[in-house]
PDB file of C-alpha atoms in Angstrom:
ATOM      1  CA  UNK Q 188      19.320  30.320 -64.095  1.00 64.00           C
ATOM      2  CA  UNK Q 189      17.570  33.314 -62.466  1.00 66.00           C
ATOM      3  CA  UNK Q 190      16.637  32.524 -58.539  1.00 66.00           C
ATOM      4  CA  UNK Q 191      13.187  32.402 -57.973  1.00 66.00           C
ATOM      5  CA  UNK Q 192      11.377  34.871 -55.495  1.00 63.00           C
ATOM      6  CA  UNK Q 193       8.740  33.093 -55.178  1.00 70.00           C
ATOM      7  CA  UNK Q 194       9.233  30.925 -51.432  1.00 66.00           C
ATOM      8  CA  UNK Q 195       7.527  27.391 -50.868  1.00 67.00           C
ATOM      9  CA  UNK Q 196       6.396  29.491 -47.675  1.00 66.00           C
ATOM     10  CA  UNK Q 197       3.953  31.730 -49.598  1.00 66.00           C
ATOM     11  CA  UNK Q 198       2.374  33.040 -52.458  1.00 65.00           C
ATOM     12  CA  UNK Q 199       4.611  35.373 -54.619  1.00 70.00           C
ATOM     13  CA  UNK Q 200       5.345  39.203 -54.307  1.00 69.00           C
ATOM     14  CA  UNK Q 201       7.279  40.533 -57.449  1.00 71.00           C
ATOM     15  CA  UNK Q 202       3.950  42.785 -58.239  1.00 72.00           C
ATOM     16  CA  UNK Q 203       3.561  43.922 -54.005  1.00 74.00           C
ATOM     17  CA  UNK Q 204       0.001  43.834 -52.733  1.00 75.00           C
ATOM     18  CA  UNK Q 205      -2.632  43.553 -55.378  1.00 73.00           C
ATOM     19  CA  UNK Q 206      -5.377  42.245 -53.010  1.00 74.00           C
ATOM     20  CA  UNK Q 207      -6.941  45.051 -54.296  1.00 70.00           C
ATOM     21  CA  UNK Q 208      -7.264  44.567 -57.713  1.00 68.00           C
ATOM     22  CA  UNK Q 209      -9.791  41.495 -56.427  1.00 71.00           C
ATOM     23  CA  UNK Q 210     -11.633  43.699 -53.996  1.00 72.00           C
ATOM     24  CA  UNK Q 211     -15.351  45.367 -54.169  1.00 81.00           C
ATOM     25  CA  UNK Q 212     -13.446  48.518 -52.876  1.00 81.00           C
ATOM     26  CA  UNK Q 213     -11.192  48.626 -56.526  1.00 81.00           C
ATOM     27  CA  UNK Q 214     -14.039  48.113 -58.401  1.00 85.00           C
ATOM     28  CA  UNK Q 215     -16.302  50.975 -56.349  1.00 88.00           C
ATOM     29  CA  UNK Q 216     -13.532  53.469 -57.650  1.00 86.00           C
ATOM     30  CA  UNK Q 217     -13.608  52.152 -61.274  1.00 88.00           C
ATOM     31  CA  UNK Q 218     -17.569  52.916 -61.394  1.00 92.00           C
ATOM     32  CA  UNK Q 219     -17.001  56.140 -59.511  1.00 94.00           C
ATOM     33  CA  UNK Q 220     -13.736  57.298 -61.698  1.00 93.00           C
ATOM     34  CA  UNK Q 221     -15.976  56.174 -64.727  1.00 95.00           C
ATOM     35  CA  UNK Q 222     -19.355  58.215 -63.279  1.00 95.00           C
ATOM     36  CA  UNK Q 223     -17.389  61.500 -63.109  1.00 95.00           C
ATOM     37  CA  UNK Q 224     -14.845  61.817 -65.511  1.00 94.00           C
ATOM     38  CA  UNK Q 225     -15.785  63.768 -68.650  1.00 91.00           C
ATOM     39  CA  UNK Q 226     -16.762  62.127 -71.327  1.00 91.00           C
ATOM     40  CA  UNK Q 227     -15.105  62.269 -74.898  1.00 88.00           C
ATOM     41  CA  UNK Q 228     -16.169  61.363 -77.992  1.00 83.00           C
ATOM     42  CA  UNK Q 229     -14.279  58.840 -80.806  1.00 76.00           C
ATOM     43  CA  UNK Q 230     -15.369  60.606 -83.832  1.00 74.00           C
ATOM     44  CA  UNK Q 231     -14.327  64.236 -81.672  1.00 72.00           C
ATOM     45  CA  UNK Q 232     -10.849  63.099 -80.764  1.00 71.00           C
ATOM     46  CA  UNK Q 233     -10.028  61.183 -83.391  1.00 66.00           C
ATOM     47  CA  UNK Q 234     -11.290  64.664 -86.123  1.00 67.00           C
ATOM     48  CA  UNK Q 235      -8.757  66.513 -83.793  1.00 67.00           C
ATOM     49  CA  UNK Q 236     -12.286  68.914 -82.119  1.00 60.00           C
ATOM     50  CA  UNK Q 237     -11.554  68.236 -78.837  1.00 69.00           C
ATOM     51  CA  UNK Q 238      -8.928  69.898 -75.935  1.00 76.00           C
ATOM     52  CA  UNK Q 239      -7.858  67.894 -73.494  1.00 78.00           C
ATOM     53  CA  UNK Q 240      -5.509  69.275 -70.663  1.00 84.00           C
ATOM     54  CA  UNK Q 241      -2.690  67.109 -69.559  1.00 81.00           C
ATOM     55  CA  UNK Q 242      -3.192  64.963 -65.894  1.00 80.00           C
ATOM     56  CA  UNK Q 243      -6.975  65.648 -66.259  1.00 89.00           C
ATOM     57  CA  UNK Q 244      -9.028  62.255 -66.826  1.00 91.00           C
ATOM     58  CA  UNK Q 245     -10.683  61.438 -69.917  1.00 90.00           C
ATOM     59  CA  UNK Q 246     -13.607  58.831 -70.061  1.00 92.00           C
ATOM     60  CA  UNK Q 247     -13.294  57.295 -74.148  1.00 89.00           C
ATOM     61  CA  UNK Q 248     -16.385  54.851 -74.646  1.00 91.00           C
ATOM     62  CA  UNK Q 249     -15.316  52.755 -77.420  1.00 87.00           C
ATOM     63  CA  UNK Q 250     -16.464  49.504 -79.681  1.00 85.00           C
ATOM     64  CA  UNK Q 251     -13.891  46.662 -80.347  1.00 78.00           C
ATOM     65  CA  UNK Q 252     -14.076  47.931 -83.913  1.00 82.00           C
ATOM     66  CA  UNK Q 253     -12.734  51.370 -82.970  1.00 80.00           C
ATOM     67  CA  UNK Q 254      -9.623  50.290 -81.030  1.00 75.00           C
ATOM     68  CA  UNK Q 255      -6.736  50.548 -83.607  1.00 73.00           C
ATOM     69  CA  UNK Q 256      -8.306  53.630 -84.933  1.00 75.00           C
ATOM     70  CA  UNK Q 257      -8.034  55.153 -81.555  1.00 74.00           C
ATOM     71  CA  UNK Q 258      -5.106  53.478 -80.141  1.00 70.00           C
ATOM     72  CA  UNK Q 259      -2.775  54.706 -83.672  1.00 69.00           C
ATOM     73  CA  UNK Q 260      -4.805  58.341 -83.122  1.00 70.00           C
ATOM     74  CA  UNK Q 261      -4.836  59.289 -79.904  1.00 69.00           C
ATOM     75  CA  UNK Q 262      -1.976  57.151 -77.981  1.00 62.00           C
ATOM     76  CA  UNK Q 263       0.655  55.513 -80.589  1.00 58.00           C
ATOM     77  CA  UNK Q 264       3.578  58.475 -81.199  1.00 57.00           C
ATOM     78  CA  UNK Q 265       3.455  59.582 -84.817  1.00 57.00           C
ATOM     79  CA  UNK Q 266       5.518  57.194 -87.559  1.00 61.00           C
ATOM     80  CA  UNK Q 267       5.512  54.265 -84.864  1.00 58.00           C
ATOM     81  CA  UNK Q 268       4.042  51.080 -85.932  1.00 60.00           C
ATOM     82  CA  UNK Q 269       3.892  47.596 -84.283  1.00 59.00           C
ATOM     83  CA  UNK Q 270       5.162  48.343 -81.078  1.00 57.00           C
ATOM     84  CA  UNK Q 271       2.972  48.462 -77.639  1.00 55.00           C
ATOM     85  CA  UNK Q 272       2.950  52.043 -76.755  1.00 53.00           C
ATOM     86  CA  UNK Q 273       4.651  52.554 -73.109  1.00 51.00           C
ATOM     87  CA  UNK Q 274       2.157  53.877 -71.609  1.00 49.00           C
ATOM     88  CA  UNK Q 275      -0.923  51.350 -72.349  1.00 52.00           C
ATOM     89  CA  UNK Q 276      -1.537  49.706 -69.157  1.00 52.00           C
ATOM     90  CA  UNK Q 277      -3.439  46.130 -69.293  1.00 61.00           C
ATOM     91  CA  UNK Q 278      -7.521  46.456 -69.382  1.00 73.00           C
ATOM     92  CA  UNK Q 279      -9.774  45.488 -66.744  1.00 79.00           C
ATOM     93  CA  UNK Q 280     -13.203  44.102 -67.697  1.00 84.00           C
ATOM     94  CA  UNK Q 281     -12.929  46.051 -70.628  1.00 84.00           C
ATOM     95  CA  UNK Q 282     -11.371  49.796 -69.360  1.00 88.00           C
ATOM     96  CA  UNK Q 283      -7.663  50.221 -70.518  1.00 85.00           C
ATOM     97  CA  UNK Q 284      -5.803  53.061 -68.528  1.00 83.00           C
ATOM     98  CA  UNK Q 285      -3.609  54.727 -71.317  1.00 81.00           C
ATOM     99  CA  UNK Q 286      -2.318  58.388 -71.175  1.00 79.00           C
ATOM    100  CA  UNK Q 287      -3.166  60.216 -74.349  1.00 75.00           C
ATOM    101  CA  UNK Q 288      -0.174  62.236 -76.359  1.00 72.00           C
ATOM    102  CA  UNK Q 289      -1.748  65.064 -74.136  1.00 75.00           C
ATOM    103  CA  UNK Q 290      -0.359  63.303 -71.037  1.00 79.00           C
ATOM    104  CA  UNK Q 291      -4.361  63.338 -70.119  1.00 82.00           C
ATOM    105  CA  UNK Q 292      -4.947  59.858 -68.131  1.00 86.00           C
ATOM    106  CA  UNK Q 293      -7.340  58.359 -70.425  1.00 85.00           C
ATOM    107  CA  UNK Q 294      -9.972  55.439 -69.372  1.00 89.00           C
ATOM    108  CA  UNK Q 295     -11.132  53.776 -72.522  1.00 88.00           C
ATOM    109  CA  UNK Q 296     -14.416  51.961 -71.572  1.00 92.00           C
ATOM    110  CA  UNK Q 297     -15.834  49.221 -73.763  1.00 89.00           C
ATOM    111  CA  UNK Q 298     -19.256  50.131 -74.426  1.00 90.00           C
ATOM    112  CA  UNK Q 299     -19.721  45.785 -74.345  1.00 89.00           C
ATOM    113  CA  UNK Q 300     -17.844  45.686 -71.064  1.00 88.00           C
ATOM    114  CA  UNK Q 301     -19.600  42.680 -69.034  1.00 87.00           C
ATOM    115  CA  UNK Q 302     -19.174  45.515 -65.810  1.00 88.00           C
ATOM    116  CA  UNK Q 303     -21.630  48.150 -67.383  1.00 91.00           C
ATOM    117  CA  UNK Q 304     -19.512  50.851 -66.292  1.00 92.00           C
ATOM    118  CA  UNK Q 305     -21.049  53.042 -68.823  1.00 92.00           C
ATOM    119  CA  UNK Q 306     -24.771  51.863 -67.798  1.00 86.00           C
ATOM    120  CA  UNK Q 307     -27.679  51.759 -70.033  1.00 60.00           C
TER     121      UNK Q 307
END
């Protein structure tokens, strides 16, 4: 049996303090990190037209639709299939943090995303 770390004293820590995640201040910086990122293009990146430079951030505005064409394009390793790449990190109101195979942090922003982080 694996011992619990979770104390009848408190709520649990394993993941440290992610008050933020429920704050207005977390999701000020999503809208702002949106706002001024550049902005890339599915049918750019996925034809190969576009440079990206490695630790830069990437804006992707994408359709449900579009997701496994993008996600086997521009994240999944090359002859790797059914497996979670490594470096997908879980979505937010529709933004999933990923880093491209260009080591580029890449925001991929539902265009449907309840938040309207892309706006109009």
């Amino acid at each position: 049996q694996i011992p619990s770390i979770c104390g009848a004293s408190g709520p649990c820590h394993q993941f440290g303090d992610i008050s933020y995640l429920a704050s207005d201040t977390y999701e000020v910086w999503m809208q702002s990190t949106i706002d001024t990122a550049q902005k890339l293009s599915s049918p750019a990146l996925l034809a190969g037209a576009t440079q990206q430079k490695a630790d830069n951030v990437y804006v992707l505005p994408f359709t449900h639709e579009d997701s496994q064409k993008l996600v086997a394009k521009l994240i999944m390793p090359s002859k790797v299939k059914g497996a979670i790449p490594p470096d997908l990190r879980s979505e937010h109101y529709g933004v999933v943090v990923t880093r491209s195979k260009a080591r580029s942090l890449l925001l991929l922003v539902d265009k449907r995303s309840p938040r309207g982080y892309l706006g109009a």
